Coordinates of C-alpha atoms in Angstrom, one line a residue:
M275 CA 57.0 47.7 82.2
T276 CA 59.6 45.7 83.1
V277 CA 58.7 42.9 85.4
N278 CA 61.0 40.5 88.1
P279 CA 58.7 37.7 88.7
S280 CA 61.3 35.9 91.5
K281 CA 61.3 40.2 92.8
V282 CA 57.3 40.5 92.7
A283 CA 57.0 36.8 94.2
L284 CA 59.6 37.3 96.4
S285 CA 57.8 40.5 97.9
W286 CA 54.2 39.7 98.2
I287 CA 55.0 36.2 100.1
S288 CA 56.8 38.2 102.2
R289 CA 53.7 39.8 103.6
F290 CA 51.6 37.5 102.8
G291 CA 53.4 34.9 104.7
K292 CA 54.1 37.6 107.6
A293 CA 49.9 38.1 107.4
L294 CA 49.6 34.3 107.8
E295 CA 51.5 33.3 110.7
S296 CA 50.9 36.6 113.1
G297 CA 46.9 35.7 112.5
D298 CA 46.4 38.6 111.1
V299 CA 43.2 38.2 109.1
N300 CA 42.5 41.8 107.6
A301 CA 46.1 41.8 106.5
T302 CA 45.9 38.1 104.7
V303 CA 42.3 39.4 103.1
Y304 CA 44.3 42.5 102.2
S305 CA 46.9 40.0 100.2
L306 CA 44.5 39.4 97.7
H307 CA 42.9 41.3 95.3
T308 CA 39.1 42.3 95.7
D309 CA 37.8 39.6 93.2
G310 CA 40.1 36.9 94.5
Y311 CA 39.7 33.5 94.7
F312 CA 40.9 31.4 97.6
R313 CA 40.8 28.0 97.3
D314 CA 41.4 26.1 100.6
I315 CA 42.9 22.0 100.1
L316 CA 41.6 20.3 104.0
V317 CA 43.9 23.6 105.7
F318 CA 41.2 25.8 107.3
S319 CA 39.2 22.7 107.2
W320 CA 38.6 19.3 106.6
D321 CA 37.0 20.0 103.2
N322 CA 37.9 21.6 100.0
R323 CA 36.4 25.4 99.5
C324 CA 37.0 28.0 97.2
L325 CA 36.5 31.9 99.0
H326 CA 35.5 34.2 96.3
G327 CA 35.9 38.3 97.5
D328 CA 36.4 39.7 101.1
A329 CA 33.8 39.2 102.8
N330 CA 33.8 36.1 102.5
L331 CA 37.4 35.6 102.9
T332 CA 37.5 37.3 106.1
A333 CA 34.3 35.3 107.2
Y334 CA 36.1 32.2 106.5
L335 CA 39.3 33.0 108.1
T336 CA 37.9 34.4 111.3
G337 CA 38.6 31.7 114.0
A338 CA 40.7 29.5 111.9
L339 CA 43.7 31.3 111.3
D340 CA 45.1 30.9 114.7
K341 CA 43.7 27.5 114.8
V342 CA 45.9 26.1 111.9
S343 CA 48.9 27.5 112.7
I344 CA 50.9 28.5 109.7
R345 CA 54.0 28.8 109.9
G346 CA 57.4 29.0 107.4
V347 CA 55.9 30.2 104.3
K348 CA 58.4 30.5 101.5
L349 CA 58.8 30.2 97.7
E350 CA 59.1 27.0 96.0
T351 CA 62.1 26.1 95.1
R352 CA 61.7 23.1 92.7
G353 CA 61.6 23.3 88.4
G354 CA 58.1 24.1 87.5
L355 CA 56.9 26.1 90.3
T356 CA 59.3 28.5 90.4
P357 CA 58.2 32.6 90.0
Q358 CA 57.1 33.5 86.4
Y359 CA 55.5 36.3 84.5
G360 CA 53.1 35.5 81.2
P361 CA 49.6 36.0 80.3
L362 CA 46.9 34.3 82.8
S363 CA 45.4 32.6 79.7
D364 CA 46.5 32.0 76.7
K365 CA 43.4 33.7 75.1
L366 CA 43.7 36.4 77.1
S367 CA 46.1 40.0 77.7
L368 CA 46.1 40.3 81.2
R369 CA 48.9 39.2 82.4
A370 CA 49.9 37.4 86.3
V371 CA 53.7 36.7 87.8
S372 CA 52.2 32.8 88.8
A373 CA 54.4 30.8 91.6
G374 CA 54.6 27.8 94.4
F375 CA 55.3 28.1 97.5
T376 CA 55.3 25.8 100.9
F377 CA 53.8 26.2 104.7
T378 CA 54.1 24.2 108.1
C379 CA 50.8 24.0 109.8
A380 CA 49.7 22.9 113.4
V381 CA 49.0 19.2 111.9
G382 CA 51.6 19.1 109.2
V383 CA 53.2 20.7 105.6
G384 CA 51.3 22.5 102.8
R385 CA 51.8 23.3 99.2
G386 CA 50.1 26.6 97.4
Y387 CA 50.5 28.4 94.4
F388 CA 49.2 32.2 93.6
Y389 CA 48.8 34.2 90.3
L390 CA 49.7 37.9 90.9
I391 CA 48.3 40.8 89.4
S392 CA 49.1 44.8 89.2
T393 CA 45.9 46.7 90.3
D394 CA 45.1 50.1 89.3
S395 CA 47.7 52.0 91.9
G396 CA 50.8 49.3 90.8
E397 CA 50.5 47.4 93.9
W398 CA 50.8 43.4 93.1
K399 CA 47.5 40.7 94.4
A400 CA 46.6 37.7 94.7
L401 CA 43.4 37.1 91.8
V402 CA 44.1 33.4 92.8
V403 CA 45.8 31.9 95.9
M404 CA 45.5 28.1 96.7
M405 CA 46.4 26.1 99.8
A406 CA 46.3 22.6 100.0
L407 CA 47.3 20.1 102.8
A408 CA 50.3 18.1 101.5
D409 CA 50.7 15.7 104.7
I410 CA 50.1 14.9 108.3
K411 CA 53.3 14.6 110.5
G412 CA 54.3 11.2 111.2
H413 CA 52.1 9.9 108.5
E414 CA 53.9 10.9 105.2
E415 CA 53.2 9.2 102.1
I416 CA 55.9 7.4 101.2
E417 CA 57.8 7.3 98.5
N418 CA 60.1 3.7 98.0
E419 CA 61.2 1.5 100.2
L420 CA 64.4 0.5 100.2
G421 CA 63.3 -3.5 99.3
V422 CA 65.3 -5.3 101.8
Y423 CA 62.2 -7.7 103.9
G424 CA 63.8 -8.7 107.6
D425 CA 67.3 -8.1 107.1
H426 CA 67.2 -9.7 103.7
T427 CA 65.8 -13.5 105.6
L428 CA 62.5 -12.4 103.5
A429 CA 61.4 -13.3 100.3
W430 CA 59.3 -10.5 98.7
T431 CA 56.4 -13.3 97.0
N432 CA 56.3 -13.9 100.8
V433 CA 56.1 -10.5 102.2
L434 CA 53.4 -9.4 99.1
Q435 CA 50.9 -12.4 100.2
E436 CA 51.8 -11.5 104.0
R437 CA 50.5 -7.6 103.2
Q438 CA 47.6 -9.1 101.3
R439 CA 46.2 -11.0 103.8
A440 CA 46.5 -8.1 105.7
I441 CA 44.0 -6.6 104.3
E442 CA 42.0 -9.1 102.3
S443 CA 41.5 -10.1 106.0
D444 CA 40.6 -6.9 107.8
P445 CA 39.9 -3.6 104.3
H446 CA 40.0 -0.6 106.1
V447 CA 38.9 0.7 103.3
L448 CA 36.5 -0.9 100.6
I449 CA 37.1 0.7 96.8
I450 CA 34.0 -0.3 94.3
G451 CA 35.6 -0.2 90.8
A452 CA 39.0 -1.2 89.5
G453 CA 39.0 1.8 86.6
Q454 CA 41.3 4.2 86.7
T455 CA 40.1 6.2 89.2
G456 CA 39.7 3.4 91.5
L457 CA 43.5 2.1 91.0
N458 CA 44.8 5.7 91.2
V459 CA 42.8 6.4 94.6
A460 CA 43.9 2.9 96.2
A461 CA 47.7 3.5 94.6
R462 CA 47.7 6.9 97.1
F463 CA 46.1 4.9 99.5
K464 CA 49.2 2.2 99.7
Q465 CA 51.5 4.5 99.7
M466 CA 49.7 6.3 102.5
G467 CA 49.1 3.4 104.3
I468 CA 45.8 2.5 104.4
K469 CA 44.7 -1.1 104.0
T470 CA 42.8 -1.2 101.2
L471 CA 41.1 -3.4 99.5
V472 CA 39.3 -3.4 95.8
V473 CA 36.6 -4.9 94.0
E474 CA 36.0 -5.3 89.7
A475 CA 32.8 -6.7 88.7
N476 CA 34.6 -8.0 85.4
P477 CA 36.1 -10.7 85.2
R478 CA 39.9 -8.4 84.8
V479 CA 41.2 -5.1 85.3
G480 CA 40.9 -2.5 82.1
D481 CA 38.0 -4.5 81.4
N482 CA 35.9 -1.5 81.5
W483 CA 37.4 -0.4 78.7
R484 CA 38.1 -3.6 76.7
K485 CA 34.6 -3.8 76.6
R486 CA 33.9 -0.4 74.6
Y487 CA 34.2 0.2 70.7
P488 CA 37.3 -1.2 69.5
T489 CA 38.5 2.1 68.1
L490 CA 37.7 3.7 71.0
S491 CA 40.9 6.2 71.8
L492 CA 41.5 8.7 74.7
Q493 CA 40.5 12.3 73.6
S494 CA 43.1 14.2 75.6
P495 CA 47.1 13.1 75.8
K496 CA 48.8 10.8 77.2
K497 CA 50.2 13.1 79.6
S498 CA 47.0 14.0 81.3
N499 CA 45.9 10.9 81.5
S500 CA 49.2 9.3 83.6
M501 CA 48.4 7.2 86.2
L502 CA 49.8 8.3 90.1
Y503 CA 53.7 7.3 90.2
Q504 CA 53.4 5.9 86.5
E505 CA 53.7 7.6 83.7
Y506 CA 53.2 5.7 80.1
P507 CA 56.3 4.7 77.8
R508 CA 58.0 7.6 75.4
T509 CA 57.4 5.4 72.8
W510 CA 53.5 5.3 73.3
P511 CA 50.8 6.6 70.6
V512 CA 49.8 10.2 71.6
F513 CA 46.0 9.6 71.9
A514 CA 45.8 6.3 74.3
P515 CA 44.0 3.5 72.1
R516 CA 41.5 1.5 74.2
D517 CA 43.0 -1.7 74.3
K518 CA 46.6 -0.4 75.0
L519 CA 45.0 1.7 78.5
A520 CA 42.8 -2.0 79.3
D521 CA 46.3 -3.4 79.2
W522 CA 47.9 -1.0 80.8
L523 CA 45.5 -1.2 83.9
E524 CA 45.6 -4.5 84.2
Q525 CA 49.8 -4.5 84.7
Y526 CA 49.6 -1.3 86.8
A527 CA 47.6 -2.8 89.5
Q528 CA 50.2 -5.2 89.9
S529 CA 52.9 -3.2 89.1
Q530 CA 51.4 -0.7 92.0
D531 CA 51.3 -4.0 94.7
L532 CA 47.0 -3.5 94.7
V533 CA 45.4 -5.9 95.6
V534 CA 42.3 -6.5 93.1
W535 CA 39.5 -8.9 93.8
T536 CA 38.3 -9.3 90.4
D537 CA 34.7 -10.7 89.6
S538 CA 33.0 -9.4 92.8
Q539 CA 31.0 -7.1 93.3
P540 CA 29.2 -6.1 96.9
L541 CA 25.4 -7.0 97.3
P542 CA 23.0 -4.8 98.5
H543 CA 22.5 -3.4 100.7
P544 CA 25.8 -2.5 103.7
I545 CA 24.8 -1.5 106.9
Y546 CA 26.8 1.3 108.5
D547 CA 27.4 1.3 112.6
N548 CA 27.5 4.6 113.9
F549 CA 29.0 2.8 117.2
T550 CA 31.7 1.3 115.9
K551 CA 32.0 3.8 112.7
Q552 CA 32.1 -0.2 110.2
W553 CA 30.4 -1.0 107.4
A554 CA 28.8 -4.3 107.7
V555 CA 29.2 -5.3 103.5
V556 CA 28.6 -8.1 101.1
V557 CA 30.8 -9.1 98.7
D558 CA 30.2 -12.0 96.2
R559 CA 33.7 -13.0 94.9
A560 CA 33.2 -14.8 92.3
G561 CA 30.2 -16.8 93.7
E562 CA 31.5 -17.0 97.1
H563 CA 30.1 -14.3 99.9
V564 CA 32.9 -12.4 102.2
T565 CA 31.1 -10.8 105.2
L566 CA 33.6 -8.0 105.2
H567 CA 34.1 -4.2 108.2
P568 CA 35.8 -1.7 106.2
A569 CA 35.3 2.0 107.9
H570 CA 34.9 3.3 104.5
I571 CA 33.7 2.6 101.2
V572 CA 35.2 4.7 98.3
V573 CA 32.0 4.6 95.1
A574 CA 35.1 4.8 92.4
S575 CA 33.3 5.2 89.6
T576 CA 32.4 7.6 86.8
F577 CA 29.1 6.9 84.8
G578 CA 26.1 4.8 86.0
A579 CA 23.5 3.2 84.3
P580 CA 23.9 3.3 80.3
R581 CA 20.7 5.5 79.9
I582 CA 17.9 3.8 77.6
P583 CA 14.5 5.4 77.0
A584 CA 11.9 3.3 77.0
L585 CA 9.9 4.0 73.6
P586 CA 6.5 2.6 72.6
K587 CA 6.3 -0.4 70.4
Q588 CA 9.7 -1.2 71.2
D589 CA 9.3 -4.8 71.1
G590 CA 7.8 -4.3 67.4
F591 CA 10.8 -2.7 65.9
K592 CA 12.3 -5.5 63.6
G593 CA 16.1 -4.7 64.1
P594 CA 18.4 -3.9 66.8
V595 CA 17.8 -1.5 69.6
F596 CA 21.0 -1.3 71.8
H597 CA 22.8 1.5 73.7
A598 CA 26.2 2.6 72.8
S599 CA 28.0 0.5 75.4
A600 CA 26.6 -2.3 73.7
Y601 CA 28.7 -1.3 70.4
Q602 CA 31.2 -3.2 69.0
S603 CA 31.7 -2.9 65.3
G604 CA 30.0 -1.3 62.1
K605 CA 30.3 -4.7 60.0
P606 CA 26.9 -6.0 61.1
F607 CA 24.9 -3.5 60.3
T608 CA 26.2 -2.9 55.8
G609 CA 24.2 -2.5 54.2
K610 CA 21.8 -0.8 56.1
K611 CA 19.7 2.3 57.6
V612 CA 21.0 3.3 61.3
V613 CA 19.6 6.1 63.8
V614 CA 22.4 7.2 66.4
V615 CA 21.0 8.9 68.5
G616 CA 23.0 11.6 70.6
G617 CA 25.5 14.3 69.5
G618 CA 28.4 13.6 71.7
N619 CA 31.9 11.7 71.3
T620 CA 30.4 8.4 71.4
A621 CA 27.8 9.3 68.8
A622 CA 30.1 11.1 66.8
D623 CA 32.6 7.8 66.6
I624 CA 30.1 5.5 66.0
C625 CA 29.0 7.5 63.4
Q626 CA 32.4 7.3 61.6
N627 CA 32.8 3.4 61.9
L628 CA 29.2 3.2 60.3
V629 CA 30.4 5.0 57.8
F630 CA 33.5 3.1 57.0
H631 CA 31.2 -0.3 56.9
G632 CA 29.4 1.1 54.3
A633 CA 26.4 1.1 56.0
Q634 CA 23.6 2.5 53.8
S635 CA 22.2 5.7 56.0
I636 CA 23.5 7.4 59.2
T637 CA 21.2 9.7 61.2
M638 CA 22.5 11.1 63.7
V639 CA 19.6 12.5 66.1
Q640 CA 21.6 15.5 67.7
R641 CA 19.0 16.3 70.6
S642 CA 19.9 19.7 71.6
S643 CA 23.3 21.5 71.1
T644 CA 27.4 20.2 71.1
W645 CA 30.2 22.2 71.7
I646 CA 33.1 21.2 69.1
L647 CA 36.7 21.2 69.7
S648 CA 39.0 19.8 67.0
R649 CA 41.4 17.3 68.4
D650 CA 44.6 19.5 67.5
S651 CA 42.7 22.2 69.5
A652 CA 42.6 20.1 72.8
R653 CA 45.7 18.2 71.9
V654 CA 47.4 22.2 72.4
M655 CA 45.1 22.9 75.3
F656 CA 45.6 20.4 77.7
E657 CA 49.6 20.1 77.1
R658 CA 50.1 23.6 77.4
V659 CA 48.5 22.3 81.6
F660 CA 50.1 19.3 80.9
P661 CA 53.3 20.0 79.3
E662 CA 55.9 16.6 78.7
E663 CA 58.8 18.5 80.5
V664 CA 56.8 19.1 83.7
D665 CA 56.5 16.3 86.4
I666 CA 52.7 15.7 86.3
D667 CA 52.6 16.2 90.0
I668 CA 54.0 19.5 89.5
S669 CA 51.4 20.1 86.8
D670 CA 48.8 19.2 89.0
L671 CA 49.3 21.2 91.5
I672 CA 49.2 24.3 89.5
A673 CA 46.1 22.6 87.5
M674 CA 44.7 21.8 91.0
A675 CA 45.1 25.9 92.0
Y676 CA 42.6 27.1 89.1
P677 CA 39.4 28.4 90.1
M678 CA 36.2 26.9 88.3
N679 CA 34.8 29.6 89.2
L680 CA 37.1 32.4 87.8
M681 CA 37.6 30.0 84.6
R682 CA 33.8 30.1 83.7
K683 CA 34.1 33.7 83.9
M684 CA 36.9 34.2 82.0
D685 CA 34.5 31.9 79.4
E686 CA 33.1 34.6 79.2
E687 CA 35.6 36.5 77.1
T688 CA 37.1 33.6 75.3
V689 CA 34.1 32.1 74.2
E690 CA 34.2 34.1 71.0
Q691 CA 37.4 33.4 69.8
A692 CA 37.4 30.0 70.6
M693 CA 35.1 29.5 67.6
E694 CA 35.6 31.9 65.6
E695 CA 39.4 29.7 65.6
Q696 CA 36.8 26.6 64.2
K697 CA 34.6 28.8 62.3
T698 CA 35.1 27.0 58.8
T699 CA 33.7 23.5 60.7
Q700 CA 31.5 25.3 62.8
Q701 CA 29.9 26.8 59.3
G702 CA 30.1 23.6 57.4
L703 CA 28.1 21.5 60.1
A704 CA 25.4 24.4 60.8
E705 CA 24.7 23.7 56.9
A706 CA 24.2 20.6 57.9
G707 CA 21.8 21.3 60.6
F708 CA 24.4 20.4 63.5
K709 CA 23.0 22.8 66.1
I710 CA 26.9 24.3 68.1
R711 CA 26.5 25.2 71.4
A712 CA 27.8 28.9 72.4
G713 CA 29.0 30.3 76.0
K714 CA 30.7 27.9 77.4
D715 CA 34.3 26.7 77.4
F716 CA 35.2 23.5 77.0
L717 CA 36.9 23.1 80.4
T718 CA 33.7 24.3 81.7
L719 CA 31.6 21.7 80.5
W720 CA 34.0 19.4 81.6
Y721 CA 33.6 19.3 84.8
E722 CA 29.8 19.7 84.9
G723 CA 29.6 16.7 82.7
S724 CA 30.7 13.4 83.8
G725 CA 34.4 13.9 83.8
G726 CA 35.1 13.8 79.9
Y727 CA 32.7 13.9 77.9
C728 CA 28.7 13.4 78.1
K729 CA 26.5 14.5 80.6
A730 CA 25.4 12.1 83.3
V731 CA 22.1 13.1 83.7
R732 CA 20.9 13.3 87.5
N733 CA 16.8 12.6 87.5
P734 CA 14.4 13.1 87.5
P735 CA 14.4 13.9 83.7
V736 CA 15.7 17.1 82.4
P737 CA 14.3 19.1 79.8
V738 CA 15.8 18.3 75.8
A739 CA 17.6 21.9 75.7
D740 CA 19.6 20.8 79.2
V741 CA 21.3 17.6 77.7
W742 CA 24.3 18.8 75.9
S743 CA 27.3 17.3 74.5
I744 CA 31.1 17.7 74.1
A745 CA 32.6 16.2 70.9
L746 CA 36.2 16.4 70.7
D747 CA 36.6 16.6 66.3
V748 CA 38.6 14.0 64.8
G749 CA 36.7 13.4 61.9
C750 CA 33.1 13.0 62.0
S751 CA 32.6 16.7 61.4
A752 CA 33.5 16.2 57.7
L753 CA 30.7 12.9 56.8
I754 CA 28.2 15.8 59.0
S755 CA 28.9 18.4 56.5
S756 CA 30.0 16.2 53.4
G757 CA 26.2 14.4 54.1
K758 CA 27.6 10.8 54.8
V759 CA 26.2 11.3 58.0
K760 CA 23.1 13.2 58.2
I761 CA 21.5 15.0 61.3
K762 CA 18.4 15.4 62.7
Q763 CA 18.0 18.2 65.2
G764 CA 15.8 19.1 68.0
V765 CA 13.6 15.8 68.8
E766 CA 13.8 13.1 70.4
L767 CA 12.2 9.8 69.5
A768 CA 8.7 9.0 70.4
E769 CA 8.2 6.1 69.7
L770 CA 9.3 2.3 67.0
N771 CA 7.7 0.9 64.9
T772 CA 8.1 -1.9 62.6
D773 CA 10.4 0.0 60.0
S774 CA 10.5 3.5 61.1
V775 CA 11.5 5.4 64.2
L776 CA 8.8 8.4 64.8
F777 CA 10.1 11.4 66.1
T778 CA 8.3 13.9 68.6
D779 CA 7.5 16.8 66.0
G780 CA 5.9 13.8 63.8
S781 CA 8.1 13.5 61.9
S782 CA 9.4 9.0 60.6
L783 CA 12.0 7.7 59.7
E784 CA 12.9 4.2 58.2
A785 CA 15.6 2.8 59.9
D786 CA 17.0 -1.5 60.6
V787 CA 19.0 -0.4 63.7
V788 CA 18.9 2.2 66.7
I789 CA 21.3 3.2 68.7
F790 CA 21.6 4.8 71.6
A791 CA 24.5 6.8 72.3
T792 CA 22.8 8.8 75.1
S793 CA 25.0 8.3 78.2
Y794 CA 24.8 7.3 81.5
E795 CA 23.3 7.8 84.7
N796 CA 24.6 9.7 87.7
I797 CA 26.4 7.3 90.2
G798 CA 24.1 8.7 92.7
D799 CA 21.0 7.3 90.9
T800 CA 22.8 4.0 90.4
M801 CA 24.3 3.3 94.1
R802 CA 20.5 4.1 95.2
K803 CA 18.5 1.7 93.0
T804 CA 21.4 -1.0 93.3
L805 CA 23.3 -1.0 96.5
L806 CA 23.0 1.5 98.7
G807 CA 18.8 2.7 99.4
D808 CA 17.6 5.6 99.5
E809 CA 18.1 6.1 103.2
I810 CA 22.4 6.6 102.9
M811 CA 21.7 8.4 99.2
D812 CA 19.5 10.9 100.7
R813 CA 22.2 11.7 103.0
V814 CA 24.7 12.3 100.6
G815 CA 23.3 14.5 98.2
P816 CA 24.3 15.5 94.6
V817 CA 27.2 13.6 93.5
W818 CA 29.1 15.0 91.0
G819 CA 29.2 18.7 89.2
L820 CA 30.0 21.8 90.5
D821 CA 28.8 23.8 93.8
E822 CA 28.1 27.3 94.0
E823 CA 31.8 27.9 95.0
G824 CA 33.0 25.4 91.9
E825 CA 33.7 22.8 94.1
L826 CA 33.0 19.1 92.9
Q827 CA 29.5 17.8 95.1
G828 CA 29.9 15.0 97.3
C829 CA 33.3 14.3 95.0
Y830 CA 36.7 13.6 97.1
R831 CA 35.5 15.1 100.2
P832 CA 32.3 14.3 103.2
T833 CA 29.4 12.9 101.6
G834 CA 27.1 13.8 104.9
Q835 CA 27.3 9.5 105.0
P836 CA 29.8 8.9 107.5
G837 CA 32.2 6.2 105.8
L838 CA 30.8 6.6 102.6
W839 CA 33.3 8.2 100.1
F840 CA 32.5 9.4 95.8
A841 CA 35.7 9.2 93.7
A842 CA 34.8 9.9 89.5
G843 CA 36.2 12.7 86.9
H844 CA 39.2 12.6 84.3
F845 CA 43.0 10.7 85.0
Y846 CA 43.6 14.7 86.8
V847 CA 41.3 14.8 88.8
S848 CA 41.9 11.7 90.6
R849 CA 45.6 12.1 90.4
A850 CA 45.2 15.2 91.8
F851 CA 42.4 14.6 94.6
S852 CA 43.0 11.2 95.8
K853 CA 45.6 12.8 98.2
P854 CA 42.6 15.4 99.7
L855 CA 40.4 12.0 100.1
A856 CA 43.5 9.8 101.6
L857 CA 44.4 12.6 104.3
A858 CA 41.1 13.3 105.3
I859 CA 40.4 9.5 105.8
K860 CA 44.0 9.5 107.8
A861 CA 42.8 12.2 109.6
I862 CA 39.5 10.2 111.1
E863 CA 41.9 7.0 111.8
L864 CA 43.7 9.6 113.7
G865 CA 41.9 11.8 115.8
L866 CA 42.5 14.8 114.2
M867 CA 38.7 14.6 111.9
E868 CA 35.3 14.3 112.9
V869 CA 33.1 11.2 111.7

């Protein structure tokens, strides 16, 4: 069958737009497939929602469609968003017509994206529709300034200093954490006219990367890891090394004119005033206590505190015992017997480094199972979503359109193919005793984990079988298959003796060093213990992970505690969802959204 994607898309958007503009809920719902997904980012409610099925969507739109007043629905003309026809997924035969569109609504302008599939009757309907608020009228995001100030009478240095003073004396938002997430959010807020101060506990911006092991590099290609408004140089490595990324973040804060206090952190416990709608928060700024009254606090961190199991007789162990976050090199452990607890990326990188530096023996304790994906396969996957030739904001819009619950369904059909592609590698791992996780796709685990490559497990502790890991293979699989890295599978450490570790199955192993690559606490749990306390965090509920609709829990959306927000996840997540977060805060400021 020959398909003209422009004709199909134009016909559908005309019907869909007419239904929206007339407030006809039934006609709007009819435009979607009966198994379709409708993702709403701040258009029909001040939240991120994803409705599946006719009944749910009908209930959601009833009463809301008239109030929103959708107008001017039309196809996008920007490159990368014009109609095209192709496979819905690289592993599925199902093909779809996709395109972007724009519209206006009562409060501003919006952007959307859709995937159309042909029904048995030959009618084209939407399997996916995403509509997102892009800007509030009169408060649009600024692209850039002219660069001439006071009719060419003011120097830029003086202008910048005055802006910094205004923010430091009275920030509207306090962001905790100057990693890539905090900086992306701060950069977005700045362009949205939201006075934002960032506090960072480390002495320098980028230290959250500098303090990790030196051989660390990003496991996804640089395009997907771009910062807002400022992509990496074309000459950069495809997989950015730790120190290059750290230095990039430091210069990014400066080039984006962000106001960051380093060597600074808020003290327990901030108090929210329900009458003034402001926080009273004391910040320890290099030993000086400064009281601030922001309207909003954004906790911008993916990870909480390192998870280090407390084991019996640990104090009696003769060698070092530490978390992977403190690992710097395998050189001090040349000739040593090392036990690495964990089966994810960090554990694999550490084991590989220990082999390079000549450790006598290396045993990886894989407590449960691991989803393995080769770095080459991951690169292909990410570059398909974030192609070099497409502007990153367009790629982000398209990625935002894809519902996670649909991706979960597609997992069931694609996982066997993914396993088959890596059959040789996985066979060698299995023969070495390494357990492969099956039944879920990499991207699903990527979202269900902490926005990357490990799972920040919530309290109370979960069974070993539920503590899965993700690893992108950059060489450790071959070391496991060859026996240079041995596997102890399906057990936990029970206790440490003077020169050995005892496992829960009763076996033991001689050891000189124990390294826990056991991930991190959920950031909500750490905030409960260290900063915000039980009363506030009891209102917040889960932070990270996916809710029933496939939306992130507690991140980039209202948390239940007025004035408190969480931001976390991969570079893409903070790039894309910093905009809805900024719009929500701006809407509260303008009285459009209730606190």
